[in-house]
Tab-separated table of C-alpha atoms (C1' of nucleotides) in Angstrom:
chain	number	residue	atom	x	y	z
A	1	MET	CA	-98.257	79.675	-22.439
A	2	ALA	CA	-97.113	83.148	-21.875
A	3	PHE	CA	-93.629	84.524	-22.267
A	4	LEU	CA	-91.829	87.471	-21.561
A	5	LYS	CA	-89.778	89.436	-24.658
A	6	ARG	CA	-91.703	89.729	-27.755
A	7	PHE	CA	-90.496	89.201	-31.394
A	8	GLU	CA	-89.239	92.024	-33.294
A	9	LEU	CA	-89.706	92.030	-36.894
A	10	PRO	CA	-87.113	94.250	-38.717
A	11	LYS	CA	-87.606	96.325	-41.790
A	12	ASP	CA	-84.276	95.088	-43.554
A	13	ILE	CA	-81.356	92.140	-42.919
A	14	GLN	CA	-79.175	94.848	-41.768
A	15	SER	CA	-81.295	95.209	-38.566
A	16	ALA	CA	-82.273	91.673	-38.511
A	17	GLU	CA	-78.385	90.639	-38.060
A	18	LEU	CA	-78.221	93.065	-35.336
A	19	ILE	CA	-81.135	91.864	-33.417
A	20	GLN	CA	-79.645	88.332	-34.086
A	21	TYR	CA	-76.380	88.987	-32.097
A	22	ARG	CA	-78.095	90.710	-29.248
A	23	LEU	CA	-80.393	87.800	-28.595
A	24	ALA	CA	-77.588	85.522	-29.401
A	25	GLN	CA	-76.114	86.756	-26.201
A	26	GLN	CA	-78.944	85.470	-24.069
A	27	LEU	CA	-78.355	81.564	-25.327
A	28	ILE	CA	-77.540	79.387	-22.507
A	29	LEU	CA	-76.293	75.970	-23.362
A	30	GLU	CA	-76.176	74.133	-20.223
A	31	ASP	CA	-78.801	71.286	-19.810
A	32	LYS	CA	-81.753	72.144	-17.898
A	33	PHE	CA	-82.378	68.672	-17.170
A	34	LYS	CA	-79.435	66.036	-16.444
A	35	ASP	CA	-80.713	63.028	-17.580
A	36	GLU	CA	-83.500	62.459	-20.678
A	37	ASP	CA	-85.543	60.414	-18.704
A	38	GLU	CA	-86.850	63.935	-17.246
A	39	ILE	CA	-87.903	64.483	-20.745
A	40	ARG	CA	-91.393	63.444	-21.030
A	41	LEU	CA	-93.508	65.993	-23.244
A	42	VAL	CA	-91.399	67.027	-26.458
A	43	ALA	CA	-93.137	69.642	-28.642
A	44	GLY	CA	-92.907	69.955	-32.324
A	45	GLY	CA	-93.437	73.210	-34.462
A	46	ASP	CA	-93.582	73.282	-38.285
A	47	VAL	CA	-94.885	75.866	-40.941
A	48	ALA	CA	-96.647	75.087	-44.080
A	49	TYR	CA	-97.535	77.894	-46.867
A	50	GLU	CA	-100.307	78.113	-49.546
A	51	LYS	CA	-99.496	76.676	-52.583
A	52	ASP	CA	-98.710	80.188	-53.948
A	53	GLY	CA	-100.302	82.990	-51.260
A	54	GLN	CA	-98.782	85.165	-48.727
A	55	ARG	CA	-100.859	82.584	-46.139
A	56	LEU	CA	-99.424	80.248	-43.486
A	57	VAL	CA	-99.971	77.957	-40.973
A	58	ALA	CA	-98.051	76.648	-38.158
A	59	ALA	CA	-98.818	73.411	-36.333
A	60	VAL	CA	-97.395	73.076	-32.955
A	61	VAL	CA	-97.926	69.721	-31.022
A	62	VAL	CA	-97.221	68.045	-28.045
A	63	PHE	CA	-95.932	64.990	-28.195
A	64	ASP	CA	-95.633	62.750	-25.091
A	65	LEU	CA	-92.722	60.328	-25.193
A	66	LYS	CA	-94.058	57.983	-22.782
A	67	SER	CA	-97.481	56.902	-25.085
A	68	PHE	CA	-95.594	58.150	-28.163
A	69	THR	CA	-98.209	60.106	-28.938
A	70	VAL	CA	-99.445	63.452	-29.513
A	71	VAL	CA	-101.497	64.814	-26.588
A	72	GLU	CA	-102.371	68.295	-27.749
A	73	GLN	CA	-102.031	70.150	-30.994
A	74	VAL	CA	-102.856	74.077	-32.269
A	75	VAL	CA	-102.518	75.728	-35.409
A	76	CYS	CA	-102.298	79.300	-36.268
A	77	ALA	CA	-102.714	80.979	-39.686
A	78	GLY	CA	-101.116	83.849	-40.700
A	79	ARG	CA	-99.575	85.856	-43.419
A	80	VAL	CA	-95.981	86.452	-44.919
A	81	LYS	CA	-94.348	89.252	-43.750
A	82	PHE	CA	-90.531	88.553	-44.624
A	83	PRO	CA	-88.743	86.875	-47.140
A	84	TYR	CA	-86.947	83.631	-47.348
A	85	VAL	CA	-83.385	84.514	-46.876
A	86	PRO	CA	-80.980	81.778	-46.036
A	87	GLY	CA	-79.722	82.902	-42.070
A	88	PHE	CA	-83.251	84.435	-41.513
A	89	LEU	CA	-85.679	82.008	-41.581
A	90	SER	CA	-86.767	82.463	-37.785
A	91	PHE	CA	-87.836	86.113	-38.889
A	92	ARG	CA	-90.303	84.719	-41.632
A	93	GLU	CA	-91.742	81.553	-39.651
A	94	GLY	CA	-91.213	82.771	-36.032
A	95	PRO	CA	-93.981	84.808	-35.789
A	96	VAL	CA	-96.860	82.533	-36.462
A	97	LEU	CA	-94.913	79.353	-34.242
A	98	LEU	CA	-94.754	81.769	-31.430
A	99	ALA	CA	-98.701	82.772	-31.819
A	100	ALA	CA	-99.393	79.100	-32.377
A	101	ILE	CA	-97.533	78.047	-29.006
A	102	ARG	CA	-99.785	81.160	-27.543
A	103	LYS	CA	-102.547	78.485	-27.683
A	104	LEU	CA	-101.058	75.424	-25.974
A	105	LYS	CA	-102.131	74.735	-22.398
A	106	THR	CA	-99.848	71.814	-22.135
A	107	GLU	CA	-96.148	73.213	-21.008
A	108	PRO	CA	-93.624	70.931	-22.753
A	109	ASP	CA	-90.230	70.358	-21.510
A	110	VAL	CA	-88.621	71.074	-24.607
A	111	PHE	CA	-89.397	72.279	-28.112
A	112	LEU	CA	-88.184	70.859	-31.586
A	113	PHE	CA	-88.024	73.477	-34.670
A	114	ASP	CA	-87.787	72.636	-37.848
A	115	GLY	CA	-84.705	74.275	-39.039
A	116	GLN	CA	-80.874	74.695	-37.140
A	117	GLY	CA	-80.339	76.038	-33.258
A	118	ILE	CA	-76.731	77.750	-32.681
A	119	ALA	CA	-75.276	75.637	-35.827
A	120	HIS	CA	-75.923	79.404	-37.799
A	121	PRO	CA	-73.683	82.081	-38.890
A	122	ARG	CA	-74.829	83.825	-35.653
A	123	ARG	CA	-75.354	81.346	-33.612
A	124	LEU	CA	-79.372	82.171	-33.774
A	125	GLY	CA	-81.119	79.583	-35.832
A	126	ILE	CA	-85.054	79.627	-35.351
A	127	ALA	CA	-84.543	77.202	-32.541
A	128	SER	CA	-82.457	79.308	-30.510
A	129	HIS	CA	-84.293	82.730	-31.472
A	130	LEU	CA	-87.443	80.931	-30.277
A	131	GLY	CA	-85.903	79.463	-27.317
A	132	VAL	CA	-84.320	82.641	-26.087
A	133	LEU	CA	-87.802	84.595	-26.632
A	134	LEU	CA	-89.553	81.768	-24.588
A	135	ASP	CA	-86.764	80.948	-22.337
A	136	ARG	CA	-87.591	77.532	-22.267
A	137	PRO	CA	-85.434	74.394	-23.564
A	138	ALA	CA	-85.335	74.542	-27.724
A	139	ILE	CA	-83.556	72.181	-30.324
A	140	GLY	CA	-82.810	72.871	-34.231
A	141	CYS	CA	-83.363	69.799	-36.154
A	142	ALA	CA	-83.023	70.529	-39.891
A	143	LYS	CA	-83.304	68.395	-42.720
A	144	SER	CA	-80.314	69.970	-44.046
A	145	HIS	CA	-76.993	71.788	-43.795
A	146	LEU	CA	-76.789	75.344	-43.507
A	147	PHE	CA	-73.769	75.958	-41.250
A	148	GLY	CA	-70.106	74.518	-40.327
A	149	SER	CA	-68.202	71.602	-41.454
A	150	TYR	CA	-68.780	67.744	-40.503
A	151	GLU	CA	-67.747	64.287	-41.914
A	152	GLU	CA	-70.804	61.947	-43.682
A	153	PRO	CA	-71.618	59.707	-40.134
A	154	GLY	CA	-72.096	55.891	-40.552
A	155	LYS	CA	-75.140	54.255	-42.645
A	156	GLU	CA	-76.654	52.948	-39.343
A	157	LYS	CA	-79.251	54.297	-37.012
A	158	GLY	CA	-77.386	56.356	-34.464
A	159	ALA	CA	-74.541	56.945	-36.429
A	160	PHE	CA	-73.296	60.713	-36.024
A	161	SER	CA	-70.707	63.012	-36.430
A	162	PHE	CA	-70.228	66.694	-35.065
A	163	ILE	CA	-71.069	69.758	-36.646
A	164	ARG	CA	-67.950	72.292	-36.074
A	165	ASP	CA	-67.709	75.615	-36.746
A	166	ARG	CA	-64.633	77.261	-37.630
A	167	PHE	CA	-63.136	77.355	-34.243
A	168	GLY	CA	-63.302	73.505	-34.284
A	169	ASP	CA	-65.853	73.771	-31.195
A	170	ALA	CA	-68.713	71.195	-31.977
A	171	VAL	CA	-72.506	73.380	-32.489
A	172	GLY	CA	-74.281	70.389	-33.406
A	173	LEU	CA	-74.512	66.838	-34.672
A	174	VAL	CA	-75.261	65.430	-37.918
A	175	LEU	CA	-77.586	62.292	-36.897
A	176	ARG	CA	-79.039	59.412	-39.070
A	177	THR	CA	-82.272	58.611	-37.785
A	178	LYS	CA	-82.725	55.951	-40.046
A	179	ALA	CA	-80.499	53.407	-41.670
A	180	ASN	CA	-79.336	54.452	-45.157
A	181	THR	CA	-81.243	57.807	-45.476
A	182	ARG	CA	-80.078	61.129	-45.311
A	183	PRO	CA	-79.316	62.388	-41.763
A	184	VAL	CA	-80.426	65.247	-39.996
A	185	PHE	CA	-78.915	68.010	-38.875
A	186	VAL	CA	-79.490	68.876	-35.005
A	187	SER	CA	-77.812	71.603	-32.537
A	188	PRO	CA	-78.914	72.781	-29.385
A	189	GLY	CA	-81.439	75.589	-29.280
A	190	HIS	CA	-81.603	76.966	-25.982
A	191	ARG	CA	-80.840	75.256	-22.442
A	192	VAL	CA	-79.664	72.069	-23.894
A	193	SER	CA	-76.126	70.469	-24.747
A	194	VAL	CA	-75.208	69.358	-27.951
A	195	ALA	CA	-75.169	65.757	-26.607
A	196	MET	CA	-78.369	66.244	-24.736
A	197	ALA	CA	-80.216	67.583	-28.071
A	198	GLY	CA	-79.059	64.137	-29.840
A	199	ARG	CA	-80.290	61.815	-27.400
A	200	ILE	CA	-83.800	63.738	-27.124
A	201	VAL	CA	-84.148	63.579	-30.952
A	202	LEU	CA	-83.147	59.951	-30.753
A	203	ARG	CA	-85.781	59.293	-28.265
A	204	CYS	CA	-88.130	60.967	-30.729
A	205	VAL	CA	-87.815	58.536	-33.570
A	206	SER	CA	-89.092	55.412	-34.520
A	207	ARG	CA	-89.517	54.236	-37.884
A	208	TYR	CA	-88.958	57.542	-40.239
A	209	ARG	CA	-86.281	59.826	-40.743
A	210	LEU	CA	-88.102	63.252	-39.025
A	211	SER	CA	-88.739	62.990	-35.237
A	212	GLU	CA	-92.069	61.929	-34.585
A	213	PRO	CA	-93.173	65.657	-32.975
A	214	LEU	CA	-92.149	67.595	-36.017
A	215	ARG	CA	-93.286	64.921	-38.601
A	216	GLN	CA	-96.631	65.123	-36.846
A	217	ALA	CA	-96.551	68.944	-36.620
A	218	HIS	CA	-95.563	68.933	-40.671
A	219	ILE	CA	-98.799	66.851	-41.474
A	220	ILE	CA	-100.973	68.841	-39.426
A	221	ALA	CA	-99.480	72.305	-40.814
A	222	ARG	CA	-99.844	71.096	-44.489
A	223	ARG	CA	-103.374	70.180	-43.725
A	224	ALA	CA	-104.439	73.076	-42.487
A	225	VAL	CA	-103.122	75.153	-44.964
A	226	MET	CA	-105.087	73.938	-47.357
A	227	GLU	CA	-108.777	74.084	-45.694
A	228	PRO	CA	-110.186	77.630	-46.127
A	229	ALA	CA	-110.670	79.052	-42.684
A	230	ASP	CA	-108.232	79.854	-40.117
B	1	DG	C1'	-64.485	86.049	-57.924
B	2	DC	C1'	-66.658	81.525	-56.586
B	3	DG	C1'	-69.755	78.413	-54.333
B	4	DA	C1'	-72.696	77.675	-50.792
B	5	DC	C1'	-77.389	78.828	-48.922
B	6	DA	C1'	-82.254	76.063	-42.752
B	7	DG	C1'	-87.700	76.464	-44.909
C	1	DA	C1'	-91.760	75.881	-49.009
C	2	DT	C1'	-94.235	74.569	-53.610
C	3	DC	C1'	-94.886	72.929	-58.180
C	4	DT	C1'	-95.380	67.310	-59.793
C	5	DT	C1'	-95.329	60.734	-61.526
C	6	DG	C1'	-93.698	56.996	-61.559
C	7	DT	C1'	-90.491	54.412	-59.370
C	8	DC	C1'	-86.964	51.633	-57.139
C	9	DG	C1'	-85.923	49.763	-52.132
C	10	DC	C1'	-86.690	48.366	-47.356
DNA sequence: GCGACAG
DNA sequence: ATCTTGTCGC
């Protein structure tokens, strides 16, 4: 998979912030698909870190919703080049994820990333950042909250509530993907609406809290980070 | 000043 | 994210 824009790695938080404001202007929050049934291949990308070292590994899987199985998987190792600072996760994990995506032979319909989309202080969580660089549909699916206000959704699977910014605009969903379990935080990354992002994520879930694409990517990434090579 | 703070 | 054992519940 080839892409046009390159990943800029800033030297400090100040310049990173400028990059976020600039890329956020390129966000498109309209659905590329009218119906979720047009979506069949969903990619999931996640990163695992070596217990203490500076090495990290990104895994990206392409999940086929029709067979509900992984049809392609790639991994890519790299070195940490940016610290973890809340609100700037993409500068830490973005480079390796992009390098892994570059290895894909299959062109997925949409990408799922472990983190926020536009439910972010500057509307550029990792899913939006990578979505814009790839100019492909992307969705942020985080395991915890970062930005915006929300009410606790119902306890049953499928229950949800909106994540709103300070103006009251919906920027994402708090979605219960499994009964009586902590919800996940879903927000559009790029080229998808809030509603469509929620529908897609739900379609990727079965018996676990995490969507299958991200759950599989997580397993593969940490399995790879344990091994010596790559 | 105080609390919050993706992975 | 990662370090860590057992344990309660569907």
